Tab-separated table of C-alpha atoms in Angstrom:
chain	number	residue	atom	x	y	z
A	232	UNK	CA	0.000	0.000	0.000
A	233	UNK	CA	1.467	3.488	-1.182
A	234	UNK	CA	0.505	6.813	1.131
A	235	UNK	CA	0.568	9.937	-0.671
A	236	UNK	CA	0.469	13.084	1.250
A	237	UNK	CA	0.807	16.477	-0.301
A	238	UNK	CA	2.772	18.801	1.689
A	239	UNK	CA	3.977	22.160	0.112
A	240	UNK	CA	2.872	21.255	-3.093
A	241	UNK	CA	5.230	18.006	-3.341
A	242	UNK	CA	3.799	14.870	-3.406
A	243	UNK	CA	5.515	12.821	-0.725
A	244	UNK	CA	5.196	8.783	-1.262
A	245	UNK	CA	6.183	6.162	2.034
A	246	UNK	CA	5.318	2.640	2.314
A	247	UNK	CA	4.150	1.904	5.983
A	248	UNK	CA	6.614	-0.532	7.897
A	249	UNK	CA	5.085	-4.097	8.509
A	250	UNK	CA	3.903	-4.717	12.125
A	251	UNK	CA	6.603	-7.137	13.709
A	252	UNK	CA	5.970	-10.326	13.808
A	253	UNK	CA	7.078	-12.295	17.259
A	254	UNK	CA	9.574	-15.013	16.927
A	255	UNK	CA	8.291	-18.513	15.974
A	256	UNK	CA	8.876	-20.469	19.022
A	257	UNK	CA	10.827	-23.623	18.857
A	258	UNK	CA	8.823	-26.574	18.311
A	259	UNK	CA	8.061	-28.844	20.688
A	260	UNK	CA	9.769	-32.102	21.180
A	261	UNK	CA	7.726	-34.761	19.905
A	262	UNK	CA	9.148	-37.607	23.438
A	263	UNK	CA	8.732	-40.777	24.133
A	264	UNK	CA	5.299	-42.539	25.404
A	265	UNK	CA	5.134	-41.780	28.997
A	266	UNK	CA	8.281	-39.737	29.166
A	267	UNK	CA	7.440	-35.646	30.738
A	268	UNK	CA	7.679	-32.754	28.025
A	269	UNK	CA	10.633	-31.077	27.392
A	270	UNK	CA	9.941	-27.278	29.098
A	271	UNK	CA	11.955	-25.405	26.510
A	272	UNK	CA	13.284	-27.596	23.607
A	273	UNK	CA	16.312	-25.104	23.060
A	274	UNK	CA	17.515	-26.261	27.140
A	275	UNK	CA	16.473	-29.745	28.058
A	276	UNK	CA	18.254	-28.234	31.402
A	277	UNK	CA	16.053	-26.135	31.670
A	278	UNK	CA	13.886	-27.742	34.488
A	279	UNK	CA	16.759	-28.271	36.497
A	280	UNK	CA	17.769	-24.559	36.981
A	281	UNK	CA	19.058	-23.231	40.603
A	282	UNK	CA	16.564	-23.518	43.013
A	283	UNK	CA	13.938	-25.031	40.908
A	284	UNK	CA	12.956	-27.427	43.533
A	285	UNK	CA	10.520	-30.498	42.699
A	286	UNK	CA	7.872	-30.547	46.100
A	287	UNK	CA	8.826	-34.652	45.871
A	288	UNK	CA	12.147	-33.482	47.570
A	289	UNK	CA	10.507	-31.987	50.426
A	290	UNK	CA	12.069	-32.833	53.452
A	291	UNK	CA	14.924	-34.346	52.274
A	292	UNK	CA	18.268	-33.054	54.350
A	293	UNK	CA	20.759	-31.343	52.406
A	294	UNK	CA	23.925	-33.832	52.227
A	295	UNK	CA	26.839	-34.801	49.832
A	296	UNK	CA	26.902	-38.931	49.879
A	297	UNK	CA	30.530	-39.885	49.065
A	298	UNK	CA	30.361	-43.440	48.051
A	299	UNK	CA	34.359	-45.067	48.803
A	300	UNK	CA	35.124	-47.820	46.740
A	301	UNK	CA	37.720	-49.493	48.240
A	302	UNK	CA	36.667	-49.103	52.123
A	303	UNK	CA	32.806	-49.868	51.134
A	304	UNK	CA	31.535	-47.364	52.917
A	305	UNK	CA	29.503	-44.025	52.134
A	306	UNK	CA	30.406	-40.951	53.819
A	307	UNK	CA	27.771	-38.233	54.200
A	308	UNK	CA	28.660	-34.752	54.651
A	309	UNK	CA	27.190	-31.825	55.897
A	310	UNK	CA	27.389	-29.013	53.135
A	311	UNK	CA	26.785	-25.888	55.362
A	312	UNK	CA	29.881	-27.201	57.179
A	313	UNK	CA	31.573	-29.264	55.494
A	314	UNK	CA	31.754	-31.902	58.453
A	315	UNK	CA	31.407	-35.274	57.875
A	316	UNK	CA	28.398	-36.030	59.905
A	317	UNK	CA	27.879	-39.821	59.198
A	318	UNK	CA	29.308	-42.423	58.023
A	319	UNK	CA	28.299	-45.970	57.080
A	320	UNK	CA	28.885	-49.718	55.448
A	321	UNK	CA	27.279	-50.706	52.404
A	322	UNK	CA	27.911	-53.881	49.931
A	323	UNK	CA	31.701	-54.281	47.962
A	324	UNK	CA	33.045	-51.544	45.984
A	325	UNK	CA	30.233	-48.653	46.067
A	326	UNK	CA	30.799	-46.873	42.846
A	327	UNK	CA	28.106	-44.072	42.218
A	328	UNK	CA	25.247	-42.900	44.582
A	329	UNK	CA	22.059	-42.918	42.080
A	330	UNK	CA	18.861	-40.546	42.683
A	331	UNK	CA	15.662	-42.633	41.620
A	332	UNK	CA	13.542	-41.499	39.104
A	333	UNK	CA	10.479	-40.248	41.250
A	334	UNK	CA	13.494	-38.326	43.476
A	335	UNK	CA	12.217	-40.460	46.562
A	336	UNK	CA	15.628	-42.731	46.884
A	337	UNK	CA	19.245	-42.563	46.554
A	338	UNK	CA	20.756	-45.789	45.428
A	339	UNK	CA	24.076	-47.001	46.479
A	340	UNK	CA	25.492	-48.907	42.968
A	341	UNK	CA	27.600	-52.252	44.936
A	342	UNK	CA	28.887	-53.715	42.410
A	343	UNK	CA	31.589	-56.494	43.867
A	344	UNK	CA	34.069	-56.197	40.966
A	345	UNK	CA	34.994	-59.612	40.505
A	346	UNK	CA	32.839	-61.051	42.394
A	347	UNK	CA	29.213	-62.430	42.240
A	348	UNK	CA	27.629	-60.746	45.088
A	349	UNK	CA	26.576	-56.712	43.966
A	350	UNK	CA	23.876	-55.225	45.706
A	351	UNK	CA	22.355	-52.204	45.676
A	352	UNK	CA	21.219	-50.167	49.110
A	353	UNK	CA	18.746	-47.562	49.186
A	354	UNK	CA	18.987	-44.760	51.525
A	355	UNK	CA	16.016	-42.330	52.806
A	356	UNK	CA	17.166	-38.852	51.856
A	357	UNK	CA	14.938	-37.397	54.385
A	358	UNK	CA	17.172	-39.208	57.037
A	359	UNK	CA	19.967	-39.769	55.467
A	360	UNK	CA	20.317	-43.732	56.619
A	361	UNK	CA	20.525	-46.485	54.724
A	362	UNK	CA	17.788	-49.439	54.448
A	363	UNK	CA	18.501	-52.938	53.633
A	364	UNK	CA	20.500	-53.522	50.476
A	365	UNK	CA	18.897	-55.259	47.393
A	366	UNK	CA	21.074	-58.651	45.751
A	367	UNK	CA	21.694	-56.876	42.398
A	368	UNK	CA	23.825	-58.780	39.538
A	369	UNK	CA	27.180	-56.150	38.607
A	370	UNK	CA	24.774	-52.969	39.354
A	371	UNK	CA	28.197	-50.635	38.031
A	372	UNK	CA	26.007	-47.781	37.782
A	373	UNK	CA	22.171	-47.079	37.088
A	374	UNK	CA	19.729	-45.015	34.995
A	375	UNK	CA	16.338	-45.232	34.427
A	376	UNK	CA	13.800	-45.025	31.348
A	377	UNK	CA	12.689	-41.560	30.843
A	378	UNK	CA	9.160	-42.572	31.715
A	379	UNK	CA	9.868	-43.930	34.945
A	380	UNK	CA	9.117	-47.250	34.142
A	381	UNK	CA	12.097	-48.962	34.609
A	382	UNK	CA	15.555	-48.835	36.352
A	383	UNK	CA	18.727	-49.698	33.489
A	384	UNK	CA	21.218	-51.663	35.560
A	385	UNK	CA	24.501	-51.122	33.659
A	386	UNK	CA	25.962	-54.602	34.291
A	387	UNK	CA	29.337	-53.301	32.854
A	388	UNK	CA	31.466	-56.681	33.219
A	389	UNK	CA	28.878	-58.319	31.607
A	390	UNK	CA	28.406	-56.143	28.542
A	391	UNK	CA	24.927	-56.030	29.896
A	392	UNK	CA	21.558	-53.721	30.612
A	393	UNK	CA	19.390	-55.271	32.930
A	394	UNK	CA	15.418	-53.460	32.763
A	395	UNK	CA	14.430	-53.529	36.320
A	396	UNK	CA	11.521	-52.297	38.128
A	397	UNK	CA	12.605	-49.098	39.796
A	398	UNK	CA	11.448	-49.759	43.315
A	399	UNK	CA	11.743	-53.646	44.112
A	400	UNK	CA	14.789	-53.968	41.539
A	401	UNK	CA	13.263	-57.545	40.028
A	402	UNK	CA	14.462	-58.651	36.807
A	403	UNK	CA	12.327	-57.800	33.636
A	404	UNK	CA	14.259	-58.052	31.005
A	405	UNK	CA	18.023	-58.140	30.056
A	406	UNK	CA	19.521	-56.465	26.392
A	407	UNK	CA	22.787	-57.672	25.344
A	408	UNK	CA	25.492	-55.110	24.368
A	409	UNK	CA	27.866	-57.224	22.499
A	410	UNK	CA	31.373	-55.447	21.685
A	411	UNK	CA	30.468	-52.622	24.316
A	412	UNK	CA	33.596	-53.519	26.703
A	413	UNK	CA	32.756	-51.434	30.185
A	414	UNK	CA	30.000	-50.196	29.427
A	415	UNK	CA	29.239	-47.855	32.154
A	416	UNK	CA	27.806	-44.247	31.307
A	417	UNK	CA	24.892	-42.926	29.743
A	418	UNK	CA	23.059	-39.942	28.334
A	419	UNK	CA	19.656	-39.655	26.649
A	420	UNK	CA	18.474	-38.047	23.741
A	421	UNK	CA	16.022	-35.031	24.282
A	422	UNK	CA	12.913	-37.080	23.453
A	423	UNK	CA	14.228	-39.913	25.243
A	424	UNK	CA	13.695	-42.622	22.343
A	425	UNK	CA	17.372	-43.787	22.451
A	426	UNK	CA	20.588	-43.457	25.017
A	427	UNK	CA	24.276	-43.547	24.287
A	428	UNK	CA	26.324	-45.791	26.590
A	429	UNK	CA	30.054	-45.552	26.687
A	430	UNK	CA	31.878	-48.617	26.235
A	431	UNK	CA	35.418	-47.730	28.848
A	432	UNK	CA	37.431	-50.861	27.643
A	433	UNK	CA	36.599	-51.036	23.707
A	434	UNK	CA	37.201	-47.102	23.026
A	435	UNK	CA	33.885	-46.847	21.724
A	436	UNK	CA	30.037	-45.606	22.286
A	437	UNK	CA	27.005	-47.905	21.718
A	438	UNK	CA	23.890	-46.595	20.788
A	439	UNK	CA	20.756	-48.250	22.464
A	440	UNK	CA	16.676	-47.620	21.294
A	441	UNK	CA	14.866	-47.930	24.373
A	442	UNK	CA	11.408	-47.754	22.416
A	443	UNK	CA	12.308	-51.346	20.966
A	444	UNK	CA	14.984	-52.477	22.753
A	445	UNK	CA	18.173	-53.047	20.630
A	446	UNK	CA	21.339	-51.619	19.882
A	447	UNK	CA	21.199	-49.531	16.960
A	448	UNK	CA	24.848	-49.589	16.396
A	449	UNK	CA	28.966	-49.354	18.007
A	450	UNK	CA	30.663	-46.421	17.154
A	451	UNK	CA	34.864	-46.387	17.667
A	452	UNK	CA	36.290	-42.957	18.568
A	453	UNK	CA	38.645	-41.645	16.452
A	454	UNK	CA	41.289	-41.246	19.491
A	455	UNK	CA	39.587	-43.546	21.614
A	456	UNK	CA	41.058	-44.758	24.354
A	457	UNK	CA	38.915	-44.918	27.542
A	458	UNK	CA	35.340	-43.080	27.281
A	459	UNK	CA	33.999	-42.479	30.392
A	460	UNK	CA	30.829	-39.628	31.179
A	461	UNK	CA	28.936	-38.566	28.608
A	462	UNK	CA	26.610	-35.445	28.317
A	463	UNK	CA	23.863	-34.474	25.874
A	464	UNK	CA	24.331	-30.813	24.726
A	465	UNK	CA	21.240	-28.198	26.304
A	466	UNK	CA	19.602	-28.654	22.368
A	467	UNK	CA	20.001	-32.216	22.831
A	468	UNK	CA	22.021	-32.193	18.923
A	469	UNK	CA	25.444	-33.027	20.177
A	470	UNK	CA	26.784	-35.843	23.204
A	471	UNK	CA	30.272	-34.806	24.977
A	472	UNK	CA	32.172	-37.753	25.738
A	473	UNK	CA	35.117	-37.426	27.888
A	474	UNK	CA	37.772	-39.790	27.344
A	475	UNK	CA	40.565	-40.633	29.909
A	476	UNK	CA	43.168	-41.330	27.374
A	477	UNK	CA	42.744	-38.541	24.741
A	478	UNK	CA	43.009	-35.926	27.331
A	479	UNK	CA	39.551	-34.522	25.907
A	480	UNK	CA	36.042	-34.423	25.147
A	481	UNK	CA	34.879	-36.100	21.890
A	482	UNK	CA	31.773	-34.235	19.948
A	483	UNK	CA	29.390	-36.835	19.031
A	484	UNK	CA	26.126	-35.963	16.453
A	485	UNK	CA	23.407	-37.944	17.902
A	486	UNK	CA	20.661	-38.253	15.387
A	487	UNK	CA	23.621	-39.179	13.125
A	488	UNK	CA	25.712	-41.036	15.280
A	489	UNK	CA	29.029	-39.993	14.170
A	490	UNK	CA	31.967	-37.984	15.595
A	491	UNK	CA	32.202	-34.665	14.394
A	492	UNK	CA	34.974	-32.762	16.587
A	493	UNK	CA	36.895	-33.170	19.994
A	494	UNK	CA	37.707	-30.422	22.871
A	495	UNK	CA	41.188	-30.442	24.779
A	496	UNK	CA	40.844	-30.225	28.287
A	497	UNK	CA	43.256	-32.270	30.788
A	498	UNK	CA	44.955	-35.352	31.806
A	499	UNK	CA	42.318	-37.657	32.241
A	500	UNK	CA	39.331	-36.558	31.333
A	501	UNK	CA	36.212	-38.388	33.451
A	502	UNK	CA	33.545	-36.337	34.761
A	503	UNK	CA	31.068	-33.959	32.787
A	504	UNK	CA	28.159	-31.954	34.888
A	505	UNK	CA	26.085	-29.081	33.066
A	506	UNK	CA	25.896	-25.822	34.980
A	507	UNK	CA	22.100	-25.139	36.693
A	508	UNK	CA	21.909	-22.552	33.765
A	509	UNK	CA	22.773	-24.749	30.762
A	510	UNK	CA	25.549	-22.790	29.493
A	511	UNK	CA	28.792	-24.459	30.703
A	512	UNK	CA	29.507	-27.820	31.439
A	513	UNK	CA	32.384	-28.507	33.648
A	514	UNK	CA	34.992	-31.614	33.015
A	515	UNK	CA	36.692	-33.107	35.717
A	516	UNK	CA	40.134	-33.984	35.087
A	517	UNK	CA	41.270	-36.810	37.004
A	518	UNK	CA	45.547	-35.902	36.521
A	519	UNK	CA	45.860	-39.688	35.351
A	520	UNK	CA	45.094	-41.714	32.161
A	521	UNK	CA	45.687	-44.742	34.395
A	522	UNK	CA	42.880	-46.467	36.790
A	523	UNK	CA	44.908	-46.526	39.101
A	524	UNK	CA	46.622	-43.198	39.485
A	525	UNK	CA	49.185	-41.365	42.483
A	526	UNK	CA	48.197	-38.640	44.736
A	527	UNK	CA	48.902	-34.969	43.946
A	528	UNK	CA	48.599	-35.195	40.094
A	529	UNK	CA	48.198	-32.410	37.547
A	530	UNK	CA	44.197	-32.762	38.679
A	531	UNK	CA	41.951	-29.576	36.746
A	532	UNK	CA	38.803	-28.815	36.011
A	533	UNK	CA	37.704	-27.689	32.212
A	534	UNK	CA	34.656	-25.472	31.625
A	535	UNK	CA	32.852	-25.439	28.685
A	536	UNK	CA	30.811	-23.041	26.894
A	537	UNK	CA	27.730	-25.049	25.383
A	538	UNK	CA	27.247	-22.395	22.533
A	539	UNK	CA	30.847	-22.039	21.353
A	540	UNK	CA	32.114	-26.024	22.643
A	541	UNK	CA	35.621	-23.900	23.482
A	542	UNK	CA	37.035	-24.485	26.806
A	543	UNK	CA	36.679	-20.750	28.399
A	544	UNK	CA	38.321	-21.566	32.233
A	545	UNK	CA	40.504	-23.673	33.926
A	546	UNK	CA	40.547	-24.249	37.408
A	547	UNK	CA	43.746	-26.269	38.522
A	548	UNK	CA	44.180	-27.456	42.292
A	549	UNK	CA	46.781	-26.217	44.276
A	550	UNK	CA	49.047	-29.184	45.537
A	551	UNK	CA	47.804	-31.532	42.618
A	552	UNK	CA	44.666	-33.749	42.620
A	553	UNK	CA	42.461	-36.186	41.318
A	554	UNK	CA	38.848	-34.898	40.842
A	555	UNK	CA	36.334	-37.353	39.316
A	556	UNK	CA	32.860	-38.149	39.495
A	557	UNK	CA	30.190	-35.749	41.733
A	558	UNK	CA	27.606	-32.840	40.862
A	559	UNK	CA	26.813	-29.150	40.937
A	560	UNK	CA	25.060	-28.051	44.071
A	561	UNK	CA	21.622	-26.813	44.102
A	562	UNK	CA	22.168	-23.361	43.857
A	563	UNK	CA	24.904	-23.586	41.070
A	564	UNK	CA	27.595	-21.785	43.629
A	565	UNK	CA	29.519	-25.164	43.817
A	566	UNK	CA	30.700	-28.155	41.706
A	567	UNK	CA	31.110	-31.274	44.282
A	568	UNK	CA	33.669	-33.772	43.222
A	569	UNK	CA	35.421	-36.960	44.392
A	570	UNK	CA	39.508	-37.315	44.696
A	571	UNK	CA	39.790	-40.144	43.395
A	572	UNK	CA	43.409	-40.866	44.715
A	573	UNK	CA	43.498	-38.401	47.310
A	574	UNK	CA	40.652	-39.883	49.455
A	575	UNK	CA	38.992	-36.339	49.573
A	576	UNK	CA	35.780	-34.405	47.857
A	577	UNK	CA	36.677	-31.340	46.102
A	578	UNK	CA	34.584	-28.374	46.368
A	579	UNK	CA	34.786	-26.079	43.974
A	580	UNK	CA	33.134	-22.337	43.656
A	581	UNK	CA	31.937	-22.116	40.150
A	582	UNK	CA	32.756	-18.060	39.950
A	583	UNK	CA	36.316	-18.513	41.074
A	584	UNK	CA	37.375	-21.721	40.628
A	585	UNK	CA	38.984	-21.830	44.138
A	586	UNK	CA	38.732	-24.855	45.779
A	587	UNK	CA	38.206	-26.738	49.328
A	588	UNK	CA	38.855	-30.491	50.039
A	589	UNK	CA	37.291	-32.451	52.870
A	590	UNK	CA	38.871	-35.597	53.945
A	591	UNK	CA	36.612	-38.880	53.125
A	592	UNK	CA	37.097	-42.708	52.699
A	593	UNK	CA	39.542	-44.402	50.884
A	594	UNK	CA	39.196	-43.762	46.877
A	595	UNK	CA	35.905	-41.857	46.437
A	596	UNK	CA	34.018	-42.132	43.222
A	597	UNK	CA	30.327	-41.191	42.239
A	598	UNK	CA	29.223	-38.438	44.788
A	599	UNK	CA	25.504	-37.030	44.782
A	600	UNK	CA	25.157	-33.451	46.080
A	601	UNK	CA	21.449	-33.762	47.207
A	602	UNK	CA	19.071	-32.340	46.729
A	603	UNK	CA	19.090	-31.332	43.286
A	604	UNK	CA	16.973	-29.017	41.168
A	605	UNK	CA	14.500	-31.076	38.799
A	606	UNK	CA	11.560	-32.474	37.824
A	607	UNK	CA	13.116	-36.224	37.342
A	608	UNK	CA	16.285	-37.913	37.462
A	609	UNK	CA	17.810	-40.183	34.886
A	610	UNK	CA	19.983	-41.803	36.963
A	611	UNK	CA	23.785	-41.722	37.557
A	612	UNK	CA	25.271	-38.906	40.152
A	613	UNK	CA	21.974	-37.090	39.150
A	614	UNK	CA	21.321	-36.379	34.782
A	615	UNK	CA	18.304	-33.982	36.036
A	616	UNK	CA	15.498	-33.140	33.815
C-alpha cells in the first residue's frame, strides 16, 4: 500500500513498515510414550535450573553422599559445614550414589568387581540412613527409562543392561550389548527414544533404542582410548564424551551417530556436569590416564561453553589432585567432586574456581550433592530433567 500526502505542493510517497511479527517459538519435542515434556526444547536443562525445587524433595536433608570404593563405605557430609556427619557400610566396591527417578531414593550402585555378590542399598534422603540392600547382579552404575518405568542396571562386566523395576529392583528383562567392553555411562536423547552408553574398555560408544529395545549400532572414537561420562548438549544435537586417554572431550552428532569434533581439556578426562543454567559444562580432570593413578597429580577442572564447545576456564588445584565423578550443588555456587586418589571431595566455587577439600574414605568415586533441582532424574550422580 502506497501513502501519498501532499505537503507544500510536493507529493511525498512512504510505504508503511510491517507490524513485527514475534519469533516462531521452537517446536516442541515430539518424546517418548510416557516420558514428561521437554519445558523449553532449546535447554532440556532447563527444568533443572538453581533452586527449581521439585515438592517430591521436600524434606529431604541437604547432604553430599561420598560413596568409597575401596573401604565400602559411604560418607555423608554436611554441606553448610563441610563436616562429615555420618558415616556408614554398604555392599563391595560402592561406585556411584544414584537418585531414583520419582526423586524419593538414593541408590548405592555395589557392584563387587569380581565377584558375584553386587547389591544395591537404598537410603532415605529425608534421614539420610541407609535401608537394607537389594542382591543386584554387577549394578556398576544405574539409569532409568525416561518414563519412569524402569531402572537400566549397567551390568558393565557383563556387557549387559538389565530393565528392572525401579522400586523392588526384580528382573524384567536383560539387552545384550555385544562389543560394548565397560560399558558404564549414559546420556539420553532429548525425546528420550534412544541413550548412548560408553563402552570404557573397547574405546567406543554404543547406541541403544529404548522404544524397541536393541542396539542400533557401536561407534569407535577416532582417538579412543577410555570413554567415560557422557553429556547431551542443552539442544540435545550433540553428546560430549570425555575420554581418559585422549586428554579430551569427543563431539558426538546424535541423530547421526558420528563424531564430528573433539575439545582439549586435561589429563584424564572423566567427569562432565552441566551448569544449573545450561551454558557451561564442567569436566573433571582426574591428573591420570591410568585407573589406578598417584596422589597430587596435575588434577583440573575444564569449563565449557555449550554455545561455542571452546574451553573458556581452567581451574587447577593447588598441591595436585584427582577430581572425578560428583555434581553441581543446588544453587549452582559449587561443583562437588570426588579425589579419586586423594581420598577427599573437592569443592569447587563455580565463579572462582577456588577450591576446598574435605577428607573422606579411601578412593571416592560417584558423589551425589542432594538435593538437586528437577523435575526427574535419569539416573547416575543425578542427569536432572
Amino acid at each position: 500500500m502506497i501513502i501519498r500526502i501532499l505537503a507544500a505542493g510536493f507529493a511525498l510517497c512512504f510505504t508503511p513498515l510491517a507490524t513485527p511479527q514475534p519469533l516462531a517459538a521452537a517446536p516442541a519435542v515430539d518424546v517418548a510414550p510416557g516420558m514428561p515434556p521437554v519445558l523449553e526444547p532449546g535447554n532440556l536443562y532447563s527444568g533443572a535450573r538453581a533452586g527449581s525445587l521439585s515438592a517430591a524433595v521436600a524434606g529431604a536433608l541437604p547432604r553430599v553422599y561420598v560413596p568409597n570404593l575401596r573401604s565400602n563405605d559411604v560418607y555423608v557430609i554436611d554441606p553448610s559445614t563441610r563436616k562429615v556427619v555420618e558415616r556408614f557400610k554398604v555392599g563391595t566396591n560402592p561406585q556411584h550414589i544414584v537418585p531414583s527417578w520419582d526423586l524419593q531414593t538414593l541408590w548405592v550402585t555395589n557392584n563387587a568387581e569380581g565377584r558375584t555378590d553386587g547389591s544395591l542399598t537404598p537410603i532415605d534422603p529425608k534421614t539420610a540412613k541407609p535401608g537394607k540392600p537389594i542382591k543386584v547382579d554387577d549394578p556398576y552404575n544405574m539409569y532409568f527409562t525416561p518414563d519412569g518405568r524402569e531402572a537400566i542396571v549397567v551390568a558393565e562386566a557383563r556387557e549387559r543392561l538389565d530393565f528392572r523395576d525401579p522400586h523392588s529392583m526384580a528382573l524384567n528383562s536383560s539387552l545384550k550389548v555385544a562389543g560394548c567392553k565397560g560399558i558404564n555411562h549414559a546420556d539420553f536423547s532429548i525425546d528420550g527414544r534412544y541413550a548412548i552408553f560408553t563402552c570404557e574398555f573397547s574405546g567406543s560408544l554404543a547406541k541403544i533404542d529404548l522404544v524397541q529395545r536393541r542396539v542400533l549400532g557401536l561407534l569407535k572414537l577416532s582417538k579412543g582410548g577410555m570413554p567415560q561420562d557422557i553429556r547431551v548438549s542443552p539442544d540435545g544435537k550433540r553428546f560430549l564424551v570425555a575420554d581418559m586417554m585422549a586428554d579430551g572431550t569427543f563431539i558426538v552428532d546424535g541423530a547421526g551417530f558420528k563424531e564430528v569434533g573433539f575439545i582439549a581439556t586435561g589429563i584424564g578426562t572423566h567427569g562432565l556436569y552441566p551448569s544449573r543454567d545450561g551454558t557451561h559444562l564442567y569436566v573433571a580432570n582426574r591428573g591420570s590416564n591410568r585407573i589406578h593413578g598417584k596422589r597430587h597429580g596435575p588434577g583440573s577442572v575444564s569449563v565449557i561453553d555449550f554455545s561455542t564447545l571452546k574451553v573458556v576456564q581452567t581451574w587447577p588445584i593447588p598441591g595436585g589432585g584427582s577430581p572425578d565423578m560428583g555434581n553441581v550443588s543446588a544453587d549452582g555456587r559449587q561443583l562437588w567432586l570426588s579425589g579419586r586418589y586423594d581420598d577427599v571431595v573437592y569443592v569447587f566455587d563455580t565463579d572462582s574456581g577456588a577450591v576446598s577439600q574435605v577428607a573422606v574414605g579411601m578412593e571416592p568415586h560417584g558423589l551425589t550433592v542432594w538435593p538437586q533441582p528437577g523435575r526427574y532424574s535419569l539416573g547416575h550422580t543425578g542427569n536432572m530433567r
